[in-house]
Short mmCIF file of C-alpha atoms (C1' of nucleotides) in Angstrom, two decimals:
data_model
loop_
_atom_site.label_atom_id
_atom_site.label_comp_id
_atom_site.label_asym_id
_atom_site.label_seq_id
_atom_site.Cartn_x
_atom_site.Cartn_y
_atom_site.Cartn_z
CA UNK A 1 -9.50 -4.18 -1.60
CA UNK A 2 -9.29 -4.34 -5.33
CA UNK A 3 -9.16 -7.60 -6.92
CA UNK A 4 -5.83 -8.57 -8.56
CA UNK A 5 -6.10 -8.99 -12.16
CA UNK A 6 -3.88 -11.97 -12.90
CA UNK A 7 -5.58 -12.89 -16.23
CA UNK A 8 -4.65 -12.50 -19.71
CA UNK A 9 -3.13 -8.92 -20.27
CA UNK A 10 -4.61 -7.52 -23.38
CA UNK A 11 -5.57 -7.99 -26.97
CA UNK A 12 -2.99 -5.45 -28.00
CA UNK A 13 -0.12 -5.82 -30.26
CA UNK A 14 2.64 -7.57 -28.90
CA UNK A 15 6.26 -6.52 -29.82
CA UNK A 16 7.68 -8.90 -32.28
CA UNK A 17 10.88 -8.17 -32.01
CA UNK A 18 10.93 -7.29 -35.85
CA UNK A 19 11.14 -3.73 -36.29
CA UNK A 20 9.38 -1.67 -38.91
CA UNK A 21 10.91 -1.38 -42.07
CA UNK A 22 13.47 1.37 -41.44
CA UNK A 23 12.02 4.47 -39.82
CA UNK A 24 14.91 5.00 -37.29
CA UNK A 25 12.92 8.24 -36.37
CA UNK A 26 15.44 9.93 -34.56
CA UNK A 27 13.93 12.91 -32.62
CA UNK A 28 10.44 11.74 -31.26
CA UNK A 29 10.59 7.87 -31.18
CA UNK A 30 6.81 6.79 -31.51
CA UNK A 31 5.09 5.62 -28.62
CA UNK A 32 5.40 1.94 -27.29
CA UNK A 33 4.67 -0.20 -24.40
CA UNK A 34 8.17 -0.09 -23.41
CA UNK A 35 8.73 3.56 -23.74
CA UNK A 36 5.53 3.95 -21.60
CA UNK A 37 6.70 1.66 -18.82
CA UNK A 38 10.37 3.33 -18.81
CA UNK A 39 8.63 6.50 -18.48
CA UNK A 40 6.31 5.35 -15.74
CA UNK A 41 9.37 4.19 -13.85
CA UNK A 42 11.11 7.81 -14.26
CA UNK A 43 8.07 9.38 -12.96
CA UNK A 44 7.60 7.02 -10.04
CA UNK A 45 11.24 7.23 -9.01
CA UNK A 46 10.87 10.98 -8.93
CA UNK A 47 7.66 11.56 -7.63
CA UNK A 48 6.23 8.90 -5.90
CA UNK A 49 2.99 6.64 -6.68
CA UNK A 50 0.36 9.26 -5.73
CA UNK A 51 1.90 11.84 -8.65
CA UNK A 52 1.72 9.02 -11.51
CA UNK A 53 -0.98 10.23 -13.58
CA UNK A 54 -2.08 9.27 -17.01
CA UNK A 55 -1.85 12.82 -18.08
CA UNK A 56 1.55 13.57 -16.63
CA UNK A 57 2.69 10.39 -18.20
CA UNK A 58 1.40 11.51 -21.48
CA UNK A 59 3.09 14.92 -21.01
CA UNK A 60 6.33 13.38 -20.51
CA UNK A 61 6.14 11.36 -23.35
CA UNK A 62 5.04 14.17 -25.65
CA UNK A 63 1.80 12.58 -26.72
CA UNK A 64 -2.03 12.90 -25.98
CA UNK A 65 -3.27 11.25 -22.83
CA UNK A 66 -5.36 8.91 -24.79
CA UNK A 67 -2.71 7.63 -26.96
CA UNK A 68 -1.61 5.70 -24.06
CA UNK A 69 -4.59 3.74 -24.07
CA UNK A 70 -3.85 2.04 -27.42
CA UNK A 71 -0.89 0.58 -25.67
CA UNK A 72 -1.86 -0.16 -22.14
CA UNK A 73 -5.37 -1.07 -20.86
CA UNK A 74 -5.59 1.27 -18.10
CA UNK A 75 -3.69 2.88 -15.09
CA UNK A 76 -3.42 -0.29 -13.11
CA UNK A 77 -1.74 -1.91 -16.28
CA UNK A 78 0.97 0.63 -15.94
CA UNK A 79 1.42 -0.16 -12.48
CA UNK A 80 1.45 -3.90 -13.08
CA UNK A 81 4.16 -3.36 -15.70
CA UNK A 82 6.32 -0.70 -14.01
CA UNK A 83 6.43 -3.20 -10.82
CA UNK A 84 7.47 -6.00 -12.89
CA UNK A 85 10.27 -4.08 -15.00
CA UNK A 86 11.90 -3.16 -11.80
CA UNK A 87 11.98 -6.70 -10.34
CA UNK A 88 13.87 -8.29 -13.19
CA UNK A 89 16.47 -10.76 -11.74
CA UNK A 90 19.95 -10.69 -13.31
CA UNK A 91 21.41 -13.39 -11.37
CA UNK A 92 23.68 -16.51 -12.40
CA UNK A 93 22.30 -18.71 -14.85
CA UNK A 94 22.02 -21.01 -12.03
CA UNK A 95 22.44 -24.25 -13.79
CA UNK A 96 24.47 -25.93 -11.50
CA UNK A 97 23.54 -27.32 -8.35
CA UNK A 98 25.53 -25.11 -5.73
CA UNK A 99 26.73 -26.30 -2.27
CA UNK A 100 25.85 -23.18 -0.62
CA UNK A 101 22.11 -23.14 -0.62
CA UNK A 102 21.96 -20.85 2.22
CA UNK A 103 24.11 -18.17 0.78
CA UNK A 104 22.39 -18.28 -2.42
CA UNK A 105 18.92 -17.76 -0.76
CA UNK A 106 20.42 -14.90 1.22
CA UNK A 107 21.83 -13.43 -1.89
CA UNK A 108 18.68 -13.78 -3.82
CA UNK A 109 16.64 -12.10 -1.09
CA UNK A 110 19.11 -9.30 -0.66
CA UNK A 111 19.11 -8.68 -4.28
CA UNK A 112 15.16 -8.51 -4.21
CA UNK A 113 15.40 -6.16 -1.44
CA UNK A 114 17.88 -3.98 -3.05
CA UNK A 115 16.16 -3.85 -6.44
CA UNK A 116 13.09 -2.64 -4.41
CA UNK A 117 14.87 -0.37 -2.43
CA UNK A 118 16.30 1.46 -5.62
CA UNK A 119 12.49 2.09 -6.51
CA UNK A 120 10.83 2.86 -3.04
CA UNK A 121 7.58 2.73 -4.51
CA UNK A 122 7.80 -0.92 -5.49
CA UNK A 123 7.63 -2.54 -2.32
CA UNK A 124 4.31 -1.30 -1.52
CA UNK A 125 2.76 -1.70 -4.87
CA UNK A 126 4.01 -5.52 -4.49
CA UNK A 127 1.16 -6.86 -2.49
CA UNK A 128 -1.28 -4.71 -4.27
CA UNK A 129 -0.61 -5.64 -8.00
CA UNK A 130 -0.67 -8.88 -10.06
CA UNK A 131 2.38 -11.31 -10.22
CA UNK A 132 4.02 -10.58 -13.30
CA UNK A 133 6.60 -12.66 -14.99
CA UNK A 134 9.65 -11.40 -13.44
CA UNK A 135 8.22 -11.88 -9.92
CA UNK A 136 7.05 -15.58 -10.57
CA UNK A 137 10.68 -16.05 -11.91
CA UNK A 138 12.21 -15.04 -8.59
CA UNK A 139 9.60 -17.14 -6.70
CA UNK A 140 10.33 -20.19 -9.03
CA UNK A 141 13.96 -19.48 -8.48
CA UNK A 142 13.50 -19.38 -4.72
CA UNK A 143 11.46 -22.64 -4.87
CA UNK A 144 13.94 -24.56 -6.71
CA UNK A 145 16.96 -23.57 -4.62
CA UNK A 146 15.07 -24.49 -1.37
CA UNK A 147 13.61 -27.47 -2.69
CA UNK A 148 16.95 -28.76 -3.95
CA UNK A 149 18.60 -28.09 -0.45
CA UNK A 150 16.14 -30.41 0.96
CA UNK A 151 13.27 -28.41 1.98
CA UNK A 152 10.42 -31.16 2.49
CA UNK A 153 7.51 -30.19 -0.11
CA UNK A 154 5.07 -30.21 2.73
CA UNK A 155 7.13 -27.29 4.14
CA UNK A 156 8.13 -25.66 0.82
CA UNK A 157 5.06 -23.34 0.39
CA UNK A 158 5.28 -22.09 4.29
CA UNK A 159 8.91 -21.74 3.88
CA UNK A 160 8.51 -19.40 0.78
CA UNK A 161 5.78 -17.49 2.07
CA UNK A 162 7.49 -16.66 5.20
CA UNK A 163 10.70 -15.53 3.22
CA UNK A 164 8.21 -13.41 1.00
CA UNK A 165 6.58 -12.03 3.81
CA UNK A 166 9.50 -11.06 5.77
CA UNK A 167 11.27 -9.46 2.68
CA UNK A 168 8.37 -7.71 1.66
CA UNK A 169 7.78 -6.26 5.13
CA UNK A 170 11.24 -5.18 5.87
CA UNK A 171 11.36 -3.34 2.58
CA UNK A 172 8.04 -1.54 2.74
CA UNK A 173 9.06 -0.54 6.53
CA UNK A 174 12.50 0.84 5.38
CA UNK A 175 11.12 2.31 2.25
CA UNK A 176 8.37 4.32 3.96
CA UNK A 177 10.10 4.65 7.34
CA UNK A 178 13.20 5.47 6.48
CA UNK A 179 12.49 8.23 4.29
CA UNK A 180 14.07 11.25 5.99
CA UNK A 181 15.77 11.67 9.02
CA UNK A 182 13.79 14.70 10.06
CA UNK A 183 10.69 12.78 9.91
CA UNK A 184 11.94 9.91 12.14
CA UNK A 185 13.29 12.58 14.45
CA UNK A 186 9.87 14.29 14.61
CA UNK A 187 8.31 11.04 15.23
CA UNK A 188 10.55 10.27 18.13
CA UNK A 189 10.19 13.67 19.37
CA UNK A 190 6.33 13.20 19.42
CA UNK A 191 6.82 9.82 21.35
CA UNK A 192 9.06 11.84 23.94
CA UNK A 193 6.52 14.65 24.41
CA UNK A 194 3.84 12.17 25.12
CA UNK A 195 5.67 11.57 28.46
CA UNK A 196 5.26 8.40 30.44
CA UNK A 197 3.17 6.78 27.98
CA UNK A 198 5.87 5.16 25.70
CA UNK A 199 9.09 4.69 28.06
CA UNK A 200 10.51 1.60 26.47
CA UNK A 201 10.19 3.04 22.92
CA UNK A 202 11.51 6.42 24.14
CA UNK A 203 14.43 4.85 25.98
CA UNK A 204 15.39 2.40 23.21
CA UNK A 205 14.97 5.14 20.52
CA UNK A 206 13.10 2.74 18.25
CA UNK A 207 12.04 5.27 15.89
CA UNK A 208 15.58 6.92 15.34
CA UNK A 209 17.22 3.54 14.71
CA UNK A 210 18.53 3.27 11.42
CA UNK A 211 20.66 0.15 11.10
CA UNK A 212 17.89 -1.35 8.62
CA UNK A 213 20.39 -3.40 6.70
CA UNK A 214 21.62 -5.19 9.96
CA UNK A 215 18.16 -5.69 11.28
CA UNK A 216 17.38 -7.08 8.03
CA UNK A 217 20.19 -9.47 7.86
CA UNK A 218 19.94 -10.74 11.50
CA UNK A 219 16.06 -11.56 11.24
CA UNK A 220 16.76 -13.12 7.71
CA UNK A 221 19.23 -15.49 9.65
CA UNK A 222 16.69 -16.49 12.24
CA UNK A 223 14.43 -17.35 9.52
CA UNK A 224 16.66 -19.33 7.68
CA UNK A 225 17.99 -21.16 10.64
CA UNK A 226 14.42 -22.32 11.19
CA UNK A 227 13.70 -23.28 7.83
CA UNK A 228 16.79 -25.15 7.31
CA UNK A 229 16.17 -28.76 6.54
CA UNK A 230 16.72 -31.20 9.70
CA UNK A 231 19.25 -33.68 8.97
CA UNK B 1 6.18 8.58 -1.39
CA UNK B 2 4.31 10.79 0.70
CA UNK B 3 5.95 11.86 3.93
CA UNK B 4 4.25 10.64 7.07
CA UNK B 5 2.64 13.45 9.15
CA UNK B 6 3.31 12.50 12.78
CA UNK B 7 3.11 15.94 14.13
CA UNK B 8 0.39 17.68 15.98
CA UNK B 9 -2.91 16.80 14.91
CA UNK B 10 -5.00 19.99 14.56
CA UNK B 11 -6.15 23.10 16.43
CA UNK B 12 -9.61 21.96 16.34
CA UNK B 13 -11.83 20.82 19.16
CA UNK B 14 -10.92 17.93 21.78
CA UNK B 15 -13.58 15.89 22.99
CA UNK B 16 -13.87 16.96 26.67
CA UNK B 17 -15.75 14.19 27.88
CA UNK B 18 -18.29 16.43 29.06
CA UNK B 19 -21.15 16.21 27.22
CA UNK B 20 -23.33 19.48 25.94
CA UNK B 21 -26.12 20.43 28.66
CA UNK B 22 -28.74 17.84 27.49
CA UNK B 23 -29.45 17.46 23.77
CA UNK B 24 -29.73 13.95 23.63
CA UNK B 25 -30.89 14.51 20.06
CA UNK B 26 -32.25 10.95 18.92
CA UNK B 27 -32.66 10.90 15.54
CA UNK B 28 -29.67 12.86 13.69
CA UNK B 29 -26.83 13.01 16.08
CA UNK B 30 -24.61 15.83 15.38
CA UNK B 31 -21.55 15.34 13.39
CA UNK B 32 -18.28 14.53 15.69
CA UNK B 33 -14.85 13.13 15.25
CA UNK B 34 -15.70 9.85 16.62
CA UNK B 35 -18.81 9.31 14.16
CA UNK B 36 -16.75 10.29 11.36
CA UNK B 37 -14.31 7.59 12.15
CA UNK B 38 -16.86 4.93 12.61
CA UNK B 39 -18.47 5.84 9.43
CA UNK B 40 -15.19 5.66 7.60
CA UNK B 41 -14.33 2.33 8.99
CA UNK B 42 -17.61 0.80 7.91
CA UNK B 43 -16.99 2.22 4.47
CA UNK B 44 -13.68 0.73 4.33
CA UNK B 45 -14.94 -2.61 5.84
CA UNK B 46 -17.60 -2.69 3.13
CA UNK B 47 -15.84 -1.15 -0.09
CA UNK B 48 -12.08 -1.10 0.46
CA UNK B 49 -9.65 1.77 0.51
CA UNK B 50 -10.28 3.05 -3.18
CA UNK B 51 -13.76 3.57 -2.57
CA UNK B 52 -13.50 5.79 0.60
CA UNK B 53 -14.36 9.06 -0.66
CA UNK B 54 -14.94 12.41 1.32
CA UNK B 55 -18.22 12.71 -0.61
CA UNK B 56 -19.45 9.10 0.00
CA UNK B 57 -18.55 9.55 3.81
CA UNK B 58 -20.45 12.66 4.11
CA UNK B 59 -23.54 11.27 2.26
CA UNK B 60 -23.31 8.19 4.83
CA UNK B 61 -23.35 10.61 7.55
CA UNK B 62 -26.26 12.84 6.34
CA UNK B 63 -24.08 15.77 5.90
CA UNK B 64 -22.38 18.28 3.54
CA UNK B 65 -18.97 17.28 2.43
CA UNK B 66 -17.35 20.19 3.73
CA UNK B 67 -18.82 19.81 7.01
CA UNK B 68 -16.41 16.98 7.44
CA UNK B 69 -13.39 19.53 7.30
CA UNK B 70 -14.55 21.23 10.54
CA UNK B 71 -13.79 17.84 12.40
CA UNK B 72 -10.94 16.50 10.54
CA UNK B 73 -7.88 18.05 8.81
CA UNK B 74 -8.22 16.22 5.54
CA UNK B 75 -8.71 12.75 3.77
CA UNK B 76 -5.27 11.66 5.30
CA UNK B 77 -6.38 12.29 8.64
CA UNK B 78 -9.27 10.13 8.04
CA UNK B 79 -7.10 7.37 7.24
CA UNK B 80 -4.86 7.83 10.04
CA UNK B 81 -7.76 8.00 12.57
CA UNK B 82 -9.33 4.97 11.10
CA UNK B 83 -6.39 2.71 11.00
CA UNK B 84 -5.67 3.55 14.57
CA UNK B 85 -8.99 3.16 15.97
CA UNK B 86 -9.02 -0.50 14.52
CA UNK B 87 -5.74 -1.20 16.12
CA UNK B 88 -6.71 -0.82 19.74
CA UNK B 89 -5.41 -3.68 22.02
CA UNK B 90 -7.75 -5.06 24.56
CA UNK B 91 -5.43 -7.32 26.27
CA UNK B 92 -4.40 -8.14 29.89
CA UNK B 93 -3.65 -4.96 32.00
CA UNK B 94 -0.25 -6.51 31.90
CA UNK B 95 1.11 -5.10 35.29
CA UNK B 96 2.39 -8.50 36.40
CA UNK B 97 5.62 -9.97 35.28
CA UNK B 98 4.75 -13.13 33.49
CA UNK B 99 6.69 -16.35 32.93
CA UNK B 100 5.72 -16.94 29.86
CA UNK B 101 7.16 -14.18 27.79
CA UNK B 102 6.98 -16.25 24.55
CA UNK B 103 3.48 -16.95 24.98
CA UNK B 104 2.82 -13.74 25.70
CA UNK B 105 4.64 -12.37 22.69
CA UNK B 106 3.00 -14.73 20.23
CA UNK B 107 -0.39 -13.88 21.72
CA UNK B 108 0.05 -10.03 21.11
CA UNK B 109 1.31 -10.77 17.43
CA UNK B 110 -1.48 -12.89 16.96
CA UNK B 111 -3.99 -10.43 18.02
CA UNK B 112 -2.31 -7.93 15.95
CA UNK B 113 -2.69 -9.93 13.07
CA UNK B 114 -6.44 -10.82 13.79
CA UNK B 115 -7.19 -7.25 14.25
CA UNK B 116 -5.89 -6.28 10.87
CA UNK B 117 -7.41 -9.23 9.31
CA UNK B 118 -11.01 -8.20 10.42
CA UNK B 119 -10.25 -4.87 8.56
CA UNK B 120 -8.39 -5.87 5.54
CA UNK B 121 -7.77 -2.49 4.35
CA UNK B 122 -5.73 -1.72 7.46
CA UNK B 123 -2.74 -4.04 7.04
CA UNK B 124 -1.81 -2.12 3.45
CA UNK B 125 -2.25 1.15 5.19
CA UNK B 126 -0.38 0.66 8.16
CA UNK B 127 3.32 1.26 6.49
CA UNK B 128 1.90 4.32 4.62
CA UNK B 129 0.16 6.22 7.56
CA UNK B 130 1.33 7.71 10.78
CA UNK B 131 1.90 6.04 13.87
CA UNK B 132 -1.41 6.54 15.89
CA UNK B 133 -1.47 6.07 19.96
CA UNK B 134 -2.71 2.58 19.59
CA UNK B 135 -0.09 1.40 17.24
CA UNK B 136 2.55 2.96 19.62
CA UNK B 137 0.84 1.42 22.57
CA UNK B 138 1.22 -2.06 20.85
CA UNK B 139 5.11 -1.34 20.15
CA UNK B 140 5.74 -0.08 23.73
CA UNK B 141 3.76 -3.36 25.16
CA UNK B 142 6.12 -5.60 22.87
CA UNK B 143 9.19 -3.62 23.59
CA UNK B 144 8.69 -3.73 27.20
CA UNK B 145 7.85 -7.79 27.33
CA UNK B 146 10.87 -8.30 24.94
CA UNK B 147 12.97 -6.45 26.98
CA UNK B 148 11.89 -8.14 30.55
CA UNK B 149 12.41 -11.38 28.84
CA UNK B 150 16.11 -10.56 28.64
CA UNK B 151 16.59 -9.36 25.05
CA UNK B 152 19.59 -7.13 25.34
CA UNK B 153 18.89 -3.36 24.60
CA UNK B 154 21.36 -3.57 21.71
CA UNK B 155 19.19 -6.12 20.02
CA UNK B 156 15.79 -4.67 21.07
CA UNK B 157 15.14 -2.40 18.18
CA UNK B 158 16.00 -4.96 15.60
CA UNK B 159 13.99 -7.66 17.18
CA UNK B 160 11.14 -5.32 17.19
CA UNK B 161 11.35 -4.44 13.73
CA UNK B 162 11.66 -7.82 12.47
CA UNK B 163 8.71 -9.01 14.23
CA UNK B 164 6.67 -5.73 13.01
CA UNK B 165 7.89 -6.49 9.43
CA UNK B 166 7.08 -10.06 9.65
CA UNK B 167 3.53 -9.66 10.97
CA UNK B 168 3.05 -6.87 8.64
CA UNK B 169 4.06 -8.57 5.66
CA UNK B 170 2.18 -11.78 6.44
CA UNK B 171 -1.07 -10.10 7.13
CA UNK B 172 -0.76 -7.81 3.80
CA UNK B 173 -0.11 -10.69 1.91
CA UNK B 174 -2.95 -12.74 3.43
CA UNK B 175 -5.38 -9.82 3.20
CA UNK B 176 -4.50 -8.95 -0.66
CA UNK B 177 -3.79 -12.76 -1.79
CA UNK B 178 -6.44 -14.93 0.06
CA UNK B 179 -8.92 -12.82 -1.39
CA UNK B 180 -10.89 -15.20 -3.32
CA UNK B 181 -10.57 -18.84 -4.25
CA UNK B 182 -11.38 -18.07 -7.80
CA UNK B 183 -8.73 -15.24 -7.77
CA UNK B 184 -5.95 -17.73 -6.84
CA UNK B 185 -7.09 -20.56 -8.77
CA UNK B 186 -6.91 -18.16 -11.93
CA UNK B 187 -3.47 -17.17 -11.02
CA UNK B 188 -2.42 -20.88 -10.55
CA UNK B 189 -4.05 -21.66 -13.73
CA UNK B 190 -1.84 -18.95 -15.28
CA UNK B 191 1.10 -20.33 -14.10
CA UNK B 192 0.37 -23.68 -15.38
CA UNK B 193 -0.49 -22.32 -18.89
CA UNK B 194 2.74 -20.56 -19.03
CA UNK B 195 4.22 -24.22 -19.26
CA UNK B 196 7.78 -24.94 -18.32
CA UNK B 197 8.56 -21.68 -17.01
CA UNK B 198 7.57 -22.10 -13.64
CA UNK B 199 7.71 -26.00 -12.70
CA UNK B 200 8.21 -25.74 -9.26
CA UNK B 201 5.73 -23.24 -8.28
CA UNK B 202 3.42 -25.21 -10.48
CA UNK B 203 4.02 -28.64 -8.73
CA UNK B 204 4.09 -27.15 -5.20
CA UNK B 205 0.67 -25.20 -6.05
CA UNK B 206 2.15 -22.19 -4.18
CA UNK B 207 -0.67 -19.85 -5.11
CA UNK B 208 -3.32 -22.33 -4.05
CA UNK B 209 -1.87 -22.84 -0.74
CA UNK B 210 -4.05 -21.44 1.96
CA UNK B 211 -2.78 -22.56 5.17
CA UNK B 212 -2.04 -19.26 5.85
CA UNK B 213 -2.52 -19.52 9.69
CA UNK B 214 -0.33 -22.15 10.05
CA UNK B 215 2.60 -20.68 7.80
CA UNK B 216 2.42 -17.58 10.19
CA UNK B 217 2.49 -19.51 13.20
CA UNK B 218 5.80 -21.55 11.86
CA UNK B 219 7.43 -18.59 10.63
CA UNK B 220 6.74 -16.82 13.57
CA UNK B 221 8.16 -19.63 15.91
CA UNK B 222 11.34 -19.48 13.79
CA UNK B 223 11.74 -15.62 14.42
CA UNK B 224 11.10 -16.26 18.20
CA UNK B 225 13.88 -18.95 18.38
CA UNK B 226 16.24 -16.59 16.89
CA UNK B 227 15.48 -13.62 18.99
CA UNK B 228 15.15 -15.60 22.37
CA UNK B 229 17.96 -14.29 24.87
CA UNK B 230 20.95 -16.72 25.10
CA UNK B 231 21.55 -17.90 28.66
"C1'" DA C 1 -18.91 26.61 17.29
"C1'" DC C 2 -20.44 24.24 13.77
"C1'" DC C 3 -22.26 23.68 8.88
"C1'" DT C 4 -22.85 24.98 3.98
"C1'" DG C 5 -22.81 25.48 -1.45
"C1'" DA C 6 -20.25 27.15 -5.20
"C1'" DA C 7 -16.07 26.87 -7.39
"C1'" DC C 8 -11.22 25.15 -8.68
"C1'" DA C 9 -8.10 22.42 -10.46
"C1'" DC C 10 -7.65 18.43 -10.96
"C1'" DC C 11 -8.81 12.83 -11.84
"C1'" DG C 12 -9.22 8.21 -15.14
"C1'" DT C 13 -11.96 6.66 -19.15
"C1'" DT C 14 -15.61 6.41 -23.19
"C1'" DC C 15 -16.51 7.35 -27.73
"C1'" DA C 16 -16.55 8.90 -31.96
"C1'" DA C 17 -13.33 10.39 -35.18
"C1'" DG C 18 -9.23 11.17 -37.58
"C1'" DT C 19 -4.93 9.42 -40.41
"C1'" DA D 1 -2.54 0.30 -36.86
"C1'" DC D 2 -2.06 4.10 -34.49
"C1'" DC D 3 -3.33 8.71 -32.38
"C1'" DT D 4 -6.33 12.61 -30.99
"C1'" DG D 5 -9.87 15.83 -28.40
"C1'" DA D 6 -14.06 16.49 -26.58
"C1'" DA D 7 -16.96 15.05 -22.88
"C1'" DC D 8 -18.39 12.58 -18.59
"C1'" DA D 9 -18.57 11.46 -14.24
"C1'" DC D 10 -16.06 11.97 -10.82
"C1'" DC D 11 -12.03 13.53 -7.08
"C1'" DG D 12 -9.98 16.80 -2.67
"C1'" DT D 13 -10.17 21.08 -0.83
"C1'" DT D 14 -10.37 26.60 -0.73
"C1'" DC D 15 -13.12 30.15 0.45
"C1'" DA D 16 -16.48 33.17 1.77
"C1'" DA D 17 -20.66 32.87 3.71
"C1'" DG D 18 -24.36 31.38 6.61
"C1'" DT D 19 -26.18 30.10 11.74
#
DNA sequence: ACCTGAACACCGTTCAAGT
DNA sequence: ACCTGAACACCGTTCAAGT
């Protein structure tokens, strides 16, 4: 279990927003934090966590491996950045107090899940990496919404962690489990072959089930029912 | 995203239960699947997932690295076996039909969580590895209990996955997050330093919260409320 | 049946050096 | 300020060989 690094990032250059004089170099843009992160996300999408390598990343960017280390602390840093970059929330500005807190929360969590499913490696990275700014923003927005809806301060943290855990769990399961139909069929086959040991699972065809979206929605509703402020 | 191997294990020797004639070799017992798995669990408990290495495992067992490969397919196999070994369920024989299905389910899931928290690496391994016999047994028992309690067949799989996801999510979060007080304090510090960006999180001290057991129980109750068969 | 060492094709990262 | 190659201390696993 490696400790999560949540501290200051690096003493390296921060993008200032001001671009250098005018070298709009057209062919091989120079290395940058952003380009590295974008390439990492591409690589992760294409090949998965195990296949992300500093060397492969450098190859894809047309640079030497060690050049990456000017922009980035180490491989864990790349993971942190890739994860957070994929979790940016593009929701309504959310300035007005809506009437429908429940719909809002459900929408936020569905969006969270959808973002992670678009990048199936991200869900399993979530619990192991630092909480980046985009993740914190989502948590903040969720907190604010629940708080405004009337959830008592004393219940707020438990409510947030319950929802976080549920969304994360559902998404990880879906991403790792719903991989391929053949895999699931093979797993169910194996259960069947084991004969009488798992009759209920065999009968309900648990491992073949694929209504993940419905199951997610249903469980979420139950949680929200429970979390709803009494009045 | 590596596919989960759920197929037949290996063409290697199965422990027959019959021990070889009489070589109760006292000092250096010979290698075996069981000894390898036990050593792997020790190593994982002591150092975590990243530190488990075939070489270190062999060292601890006083053998050459390649000797392991006679008993075990590869490193993933070691992970599968270690994970499942830690999830054995020692519950009541469960032959009689209890009245209190809800207490039973809660107990089973609390036990599941406790088993995983005893080996903090196990929760994060759960979604990435194959479903071993002990895991399947727990799923089977859960299915049977819910089914007997009157949960409709059409709702059974969704109920099971909701509970599975919740327990897994809660345990992963707890295991990776509740690591050290300093880490959590540092994370909360960081949020504070970021000033106005996360006022609600800052106020509720979300990252310092440590009533994990209470939060787990509460969320679980909500889910069970929702899943309870209507009558 | 069980164990072994050498070798291969990789890793992440340090360091000293280039421009 | 930014990039580089060589080198170090590791990995998991194949293979051909030992007993």
